[in-house]
CSV table of C-alpha atoms in Angstrom, one decimal:
chain,number,residue,atom,x,y,z
A,1,UNK,CA,-115.7,115.3,1.5
A,2,UNK,CA,-112.8,113.3,2.8
A,3,UNK,CA,-110.0,115.1,4.6
A,4,UNK,CA,-106.6,113.6,4.9
A,5,UNK,CA,-103.8,115.0,7.1
A,6,UNK,CA,-100.5,116.3,5.7
A,7,UNK,CA,-98.2,113.4,5.1
A,8,UNK,CA,-101.0,110.9,4.7
A,9,UNK,CA,-99.3,107.6,3.9
A,10,UNK,CA,-100.5,104.2,3.0
A,11,UNK,CA,-97.7,102.9,5.2
A,12,UNK,CA,-99.7,104.0,8.3
A,13,UNK,CA,-103.2,103.2,9.5
A,14,UNK,CA,-105.6,106.0,10.5
A,15,UNK,CA,-108.6,106.3,12.8
A,16,UNK,CA,-111.8,107.6,11.1
A,17,UNK,CA,-114.0,110.5,12.2
A,18,UNK,CA,-117.4,110.6,10.5
A,19,UNK,CA,-118.8,114.1,10.8
A,20,UNK,CA,-122.2,115.3,9.7
A,21,UNK,CA,-123.1,118.5,7.9
A,22,UNK,CA,-119.9,118.0,5.8
A,23,UNK,CA,-120.3,121.2,3.8
A,24,UNK,CA,-120.0,123.3,7.0
A,25,UNK,CA,-116.7,121.9,8.2
A,26,UNK,CA,-113.8,123.2,6.2
A,27,UNK,CA,-114.4,126.4,4.1
A,28,UNK,CA,-116.4,129.4,5.2
A,29,UNK,CA,-116.3,130.9,1.7
A,30,UNK,CA,-118.7,128.2,0.5
A,31,UNK,CA,-121.1,127.9,3.5
A,32,UNK,CA,-124.6,129.4,3.7
A,33,UNK,CA,-123.7,131.6,6.7
A,34,UNK,CA,-120.0,132.2,6.0
A,35,UNK,CA,-119.0,130.3,9.1
A,36,UNK,CA,-117.0,127.0,9.4
A,37,UNK,CA,-115.9,124.5,12.0
A,38,UNK,CA,-112.2,124.8,11.2
A,39,UNK,CA,-112.0,121.0,11.3
A,40,UNK,CA,-108.9,120.8,9.1
A,41,UNK,CA,-107.0,123.3,11.2
A,42,UNK,CA,-107.9,121.6,14.5
A,43,UNK,CA,-107.3,118.1,13.2
A,44,UNK,CA,-103.9,119.1,11.8
A,45,UNK,CA,-102.8,120.9,15.0
A,46,UNK,CA,-103.9,118.1,17.3
A,47,UNK,CA,-102.2,115.4,15.3
A,48,UNK,CA,-99.1,117.5,14.8
A,49,UNK,CA,-98.9,118.0,18.6
A,50,UNK,CA,-99.6,114.3,19.2
A,51,UNK,CA,-102.7,115.1,21.3
A,52,UNK,CA,-104.8,112.7,19.2
A,53,UNK,CA,-104.3,109.6,17.2
A,54,UNK,CA,-103.7,110.0,13.5
A,55,UNK,CA,-107.1,110.2,11.8
A,56,UNK,CA,-109.0,111.2,8.7
A,57,UNK,CA,-112.3,113.0,8.5
A,58,UNK,CA,-115.2,111.7,6.4
A,59,UNK,CA,-117.8,114.4,6.0
A,60,UNK,CA,-121.1,113.6,4.3
A,61,UNK,CA,-123.0,116.7,3.3
A,62,UNK,CA,-126.5,117.3,4.6
A,63,UNK,CA,-129.5,117.8,2.3
A,64,UNK,CA,-130.9,121.0,3.8
A,65,UNK,CA,-134.5,120.3,2.8
A,66,UNK,CA,-134.6,117.0,4.6
A,67,UNK,CA,-131.9,117.5,7.2
A,68,UNK,CA,-134.3,117.0,10.1
A,69,UNK,CA,-135.8,113.9,8.5
A,70,UNK,CA,-132.3,112.4,8.1
A,71,UNK,CA,-131.0,113.3,11.5
A,72,UNK,CA,-133.9,112.8,13.9
A,73,UNK,CA,-133.6,109.5,15.9
A,74,UNK,CA,-136.3,107.6,14.1
A,75,UNK,CA,-136.9,104.8,16.6
A,76,UNK,CA,-137.5,107.3,19.4
A,77,UNK,CA,-140.9,107.9,17.9
A,78,UNK,CA,-141.8,104.4,19.1
A,79,UNK,CA,-141.6,105.8,22.6
A,80,UNK,CA,-144.1,108.6,21.9
A,81,UNK,CA,-147.7,108.2,22.9
A,82,UNK,CA,-149.8,107.5,19.8
A,83,UNK,CA,-152.1,110.5,20.5
A,84,UNK,CA,-149.1,112.8,20.7
A,85,UNK,CA,-147.5,111.3,17.6
A,86,UNK,CA,-150.8,111.6,15.7
A,87,UNK,CA,-151.1,115.2,16.7
A,88,UNK,CA,-147.5,116.0,15.6
A,89,UNK,CA,-148.0,114.3,12.2
A,90,UNK,CA,-151.3,116.2,11.7
A,91,UNK,CA,-149.6,119.5,12.6
A,92,UNK,CA,-146.7,118.8,10.2
A,93,UNK,CA,-149.1,117.8,7.4
A,94,UNK,CA,-151.2,120.9,7.9
A,95,UNK,CA,-148.0,123.0,7.6
A,96,UNK,CA,-147.0,121.1,4.4
A,97,UNK,CA,-143.9,119.6,6.2
A,98,UNK,CA,-142.3,116.4,5.0
A,99,UNK,CA,-143.0,113.6,7.6
A,100,UNK,CA,-140.9,110.9,5.9
A,101,UNK,CA,-138.4,109.7,8.5
A,102,UNK,CA,-135.0,108.8,7.1
A,103,UNK,CA,-132.5,108.4,10.0
A,104,UNK,CA,-132.5,104.6,9.8
A,105,UNK,CA,-131.8,104.7,6.1
A,106,UNK,CA,-129.1,107.4,6.6
A,107,UNK,CA,-127.3,105.2,9.1
A,108,UNK,CA,-127.6,102.3,6.7
A,109,UNK,CA,-125.9,104.5,4.1
A,110,UNK,CA,-123.1,105.3,6.5
A,111,UNK,CA,-122.5,101.8,7.8
A,112,UNK,CA,-123.2,99.7,4.7
A,113,UNK,CA,-122.1,101.9,1.8
A,114,UNK,CA,-119.8,104.8,3.0
A,115,UNK,CA,-117.8,103.0,5.6
A,116,UNK,CA,-117.0,99.9,3.4
A,117,UNK,CA,-115.9,102.3,0.7
A,118,UNK,CA,-113.6,104.2,3.1
A,119,UNK,CA,-112.2,101.0,4.6
A,120,UNK,CA,-111.4,99.6,1.1
A,121,UNK,CA,-110.0,102.7,-0.4
A,122,UNK,CA,-108.1,104.4,2.4
A,123,UNK,CA,-105.4,103.2,4.9
A,124,UNK,CA,-107.6,103.1,8.0
A,125,UNK,CA,-108.4,101.0,11.0
A,126,UNK,CA,-111.9,99.6,10.6
A,127,UNK,CA,-112.6,98.5,14.2
A,128,UNK,CA,-115.0,100.4,16.4
A,129,UNK,CA,-112.3,101.6,18.7
A,130,UNK,CA,-111.0,103.7,15.8
A,131,UNK,CA,-114.3,104.6,14.2
A,132,UNK,CA,-116.0,107.6,15.8
A,133,UNK,CA,-118.8,110.0,14.9
A,134,UNK,CA,-119.7,113.6,15.6
A,135,UNK,CA,-122.1,116.4,14.8
A,136,UNK,CA,-123.9,119.4,16.2
A,137,UNK,CA,-127.5,120.2,17.0
A,138,UNK,CA,-129.6,117.6,15.0
A,139,UNK,CA,-126.2,116.2,14.0
A,140,UNK,CA,-125.6,115.6,17.6
A,141,UNK,CA,-128.8,113.6,17.9
A,142,UNK,CA,-127.9,111.4,14.9
A,143,UNK,CA,-124.4,110.8,16.3
A,144,UNK,CA,-126.0,109.6,19.6
A,145,UNK,CA,-128.4,107.5,17.6
A,146,UNK,CA,-125.6,106.0,15.5
A,147,UNK,CA,-123.7,104.7,18.5
A,148,UNK,CA,-127.0,103.3,20.0
A,149,UNK,CA,-128.1,101.6,16.8
A,150,UNK,CA,-124.6,100.4,15.6
A,151,UNK,CA,-122.6,99.9,18.8
A,152,UNK,CA,-120.4,97.4,17.0
A,153,UNK,CA,-119.4,100.0,14.4
A,154,UNK,CA,-119.0,103.2,16.3
A,155,UNK,CA,-117.0,103.3,19.6
A,156,UNK,CA,-117.6,106.9,20.5
A,157,UNK,CA,-119.6,109.9,19.6
A,158,UNK,CA,-119.3,113.7,20.2
A,159,UNK,CA,-122.7,115.4,20.3
A,160,UNK,CA,-122.1,119.1,20.3
A,161,UNK,CA,-124.9,121.6,21.2
A,162,UNK,CA,-127.1,118.6,20.9
A,163,UNK,CA,-130.7,119.5,20.1
A,164,UNK,CA,-132.6,117.8,23.0
A,165,UNK,CA,-135.9,119.4,22.1
A,166,UNK,CA,-135.8,117.2,19.0
A,167,UNK,CA,-137.8,119.6,16.8
A,168,UNK,CA,-139.2,123.1,17.3
A,169,UNK,CA,-139.2,124.4,20.9
A,170,UNK,CA,-142.7,124.5,22.3
A,171,UNK,CA,-144.4,123.9,25.7
A,172,UNK,CA,-145.5,120.3,26.1
A,173,UNK,CA,-143.4,119.0,23.3
A,174,UNK,CA,-143.4,115.1,23.4
A,175,UNK,CA,-140.0,114.9,21.6
A,176,UNK,CA,-137.5,115.2,24.5
A,177,UNK,CA,-139.2,112.5,26.6
A,178,UNK,CA,-139.4,110.2,23.6
A,179,UNK,CA,-135.6,110.7,22.9
A,180,UNK,CA,-134.7,110.1,26.6
A,181,UNK,CA,-136.9,107.0,26.9
A,182,UNK,CA,-135.2,105.6,23.7
A,183,UNK,CA,-131.8,106.3,25.2
A,184,UNK,CA,-132.6,104.6,28.5
A,185,UNK,CA,-133.3,101.4,26.5
A,186,UNK,CA,-130.6,101.6,23.9
A,187,UNK,CA,-127.5,103.4,25.1
A,188,UNK,CA,-124.7,100.7,24.7
A,189,UNK,CA,-122.3,99.3,27.3
A,190,UNK,CA,-119.9,101.7,29.0
A,191,UNK,CA,-117.3,99.1,28.9
A,192,UNK,CA,-116.3,99.9,25.3
A,193,UNK,CA,-118.2,103.1,24.4
A,194,UNK,CA,-117.7,106.8,25.1
A,195,UNK,CA,-120.1,109.7,24.7
A,196,UNK,CA,-119.5,113.4,24.8
A,197,UNK,CA,-122.2,116.0,25.0
A,198,UNK,CA,-122.0,119.8,25.4
A,199,UNK,CA,-124.2,122.8,25.3
A,200,UNK,CA,-124.0,126.6,25.4
A,201,UNK,CA,-126.4,129.0,27.0
A,202,UNK,CA,-127.2,131.6,24.3
A,203,UNK,CA,-129.5,131.6,21.2
A,204,UNK,CA,-130.9,128.2,20.6
A,205,UNK,CA,-128.6,126.7,23.2
A,206,UNK,CA,-130.5,128.5,25.9
A,207,UNK,CA,-133.1,125.7,25.8
A,208,UNK,CA,-130.5,122.9,26.5
A,209,UNK,CA,-129.3,123.3,30.1
A,210,UNK,CA,-132.6,122.2,31.5
A,211,UNK,CA,-132.0,118.7,30.2
A,212,UNK,CA,-128.5,118.3,31.6
A,213,UNK,CA,-129.5,116.5,34.9
A,214,UNK,CA,-131.7,114.1,32.9
A,215,UNK,CA,-128.9,113.2,30.6
A,216,UNK,CA,-126.4,112.8,33.5
A,217,UNK,CA,-128.8,110.4,35.2
A,218,UNK,CA,-129.4,108.3,32.1
A,219,UNK,CA,-125.7,107.7,31.8
A,220,UNK,CA,-124.8,107.2,35.4
A,221,UNK,CA,-127.6,104.7,35.7
A,222,UNK,CA,-126.0,102.9,32.8
A,223,UNK,CA,-122.7,102.7,34.6
A,224,UNK,CA,-120.9,105.5,32.8
A,225,UNK,CA,-118.4,107.7,34.6
A,226,UNK,CA,-116.0,110.6,34.0
A,227,UNK,CA,-113.7,108.2,32.0
A,228,UNK,CA,-116.3,107.6,29.2
A,229,UNK,CA,-119.0,110.3,29.6
A,230,UNK,CA,-118.9,114.1,29.4
A,231,UNK,CA,-121.9,116.5,29.5
A,232,UNK,CA,-120.3,120.0,29.7
A,233,UNK,CA,-121.8,123.5,29.7
A,234,UNK,CA,-120.0,126.3,27.9
A,235,UNK,CA,-121.6,129.4,29.5
A,236,UNK,CA,-122.1,132.4,27.2
A,237,UNK,CA,-121.7,130.5,23.9
A,238,UNK,CA,-124.3,130.3,21.2
A,239,UNK,CA,-125.6,127.9,18.6
A,240,UNK,CA,-123.1,128.5,15.7
A,241,UNK,CA,-120.1,127.2,13.9
A,242,UNK,CA,-118.2,130.2,15.3
A,243,UNK,CA,-118.8,129.0,18.8
A,244,UNK,CA,-118.2,125.3,18.1
A,245,UNK,CA,-114.9,126.0,16.3
A,246,UNK,CA,-113.4,127.6,19.4
A,247,UNK,CA,-113.8,124.4,21.5
A,248,UNK,CA,-113.5,121.7,18.9
A,249,UNK,CA,-110.2,120.5,20.4
A,250,UNK,CA,-112.1,119.3,23.5
A,251,UNK,CA,-114.5,116.8,21.7
A,252,UNK,CA,-111.8,115.9,19.2
A,253,UNK,CA,-109.4,115.0,22.1
A,254,UNK,CA,-112.2,113.1,23.8
A,255,UNK,CA,-112.9,111.0,20.7
A,256,UNK,CA,-109.4,110.5,19.5
A,257,UNK,CA,-107.0,111.3,22.3
């Protein structure tokens, strides 16, 4: 889906927000859980009130059966001990799960197919300062990964209720450490990148606050500060579109203010 603001004109140039899980963003009557992000309402309001730059939203849908495979930061598996990785793969195979990792291919699609199409067919600014990316949960992980893998394409990311456990939540999971070790080695320069993270405290989000201090240290060690890094708790909020839609103005303003 491609959303254009009211009054979209080829006489102007627009920033571009790439946002994952595209089928969940605009219309609750068509979503599996009858919830939506209200992306169009928030984007319209913020632009109308001149709280953000003029921007369009490009919203590739997920493929539900392989969403995890598409969104999990593929290269972080290189930071997992081989014995742990072998154990995870065996457990997945025993459960009949798909172990094909697709995130690198998904990002190739975004950067080498979708973005060139958008840049050619819409009146947009194609530089990284005006090209930002966002998603929630696993979509938050792939947004972080996009900035790390393509720092010359994406200037900022908003990772909402980011799923730091990486997969299912279980004691001794090797996924979080692998993700954080990847980040320590790949987060791009704070000089020309900005990253936003947030998390709630209810339902699936209850597992996220424990990682906040680790995330903060990774970014402060990299030279990030309050001008280009946010990691914010929303106490009492859960892991749902209904929660995310109520605070969407905050990450949107961070990305495009």
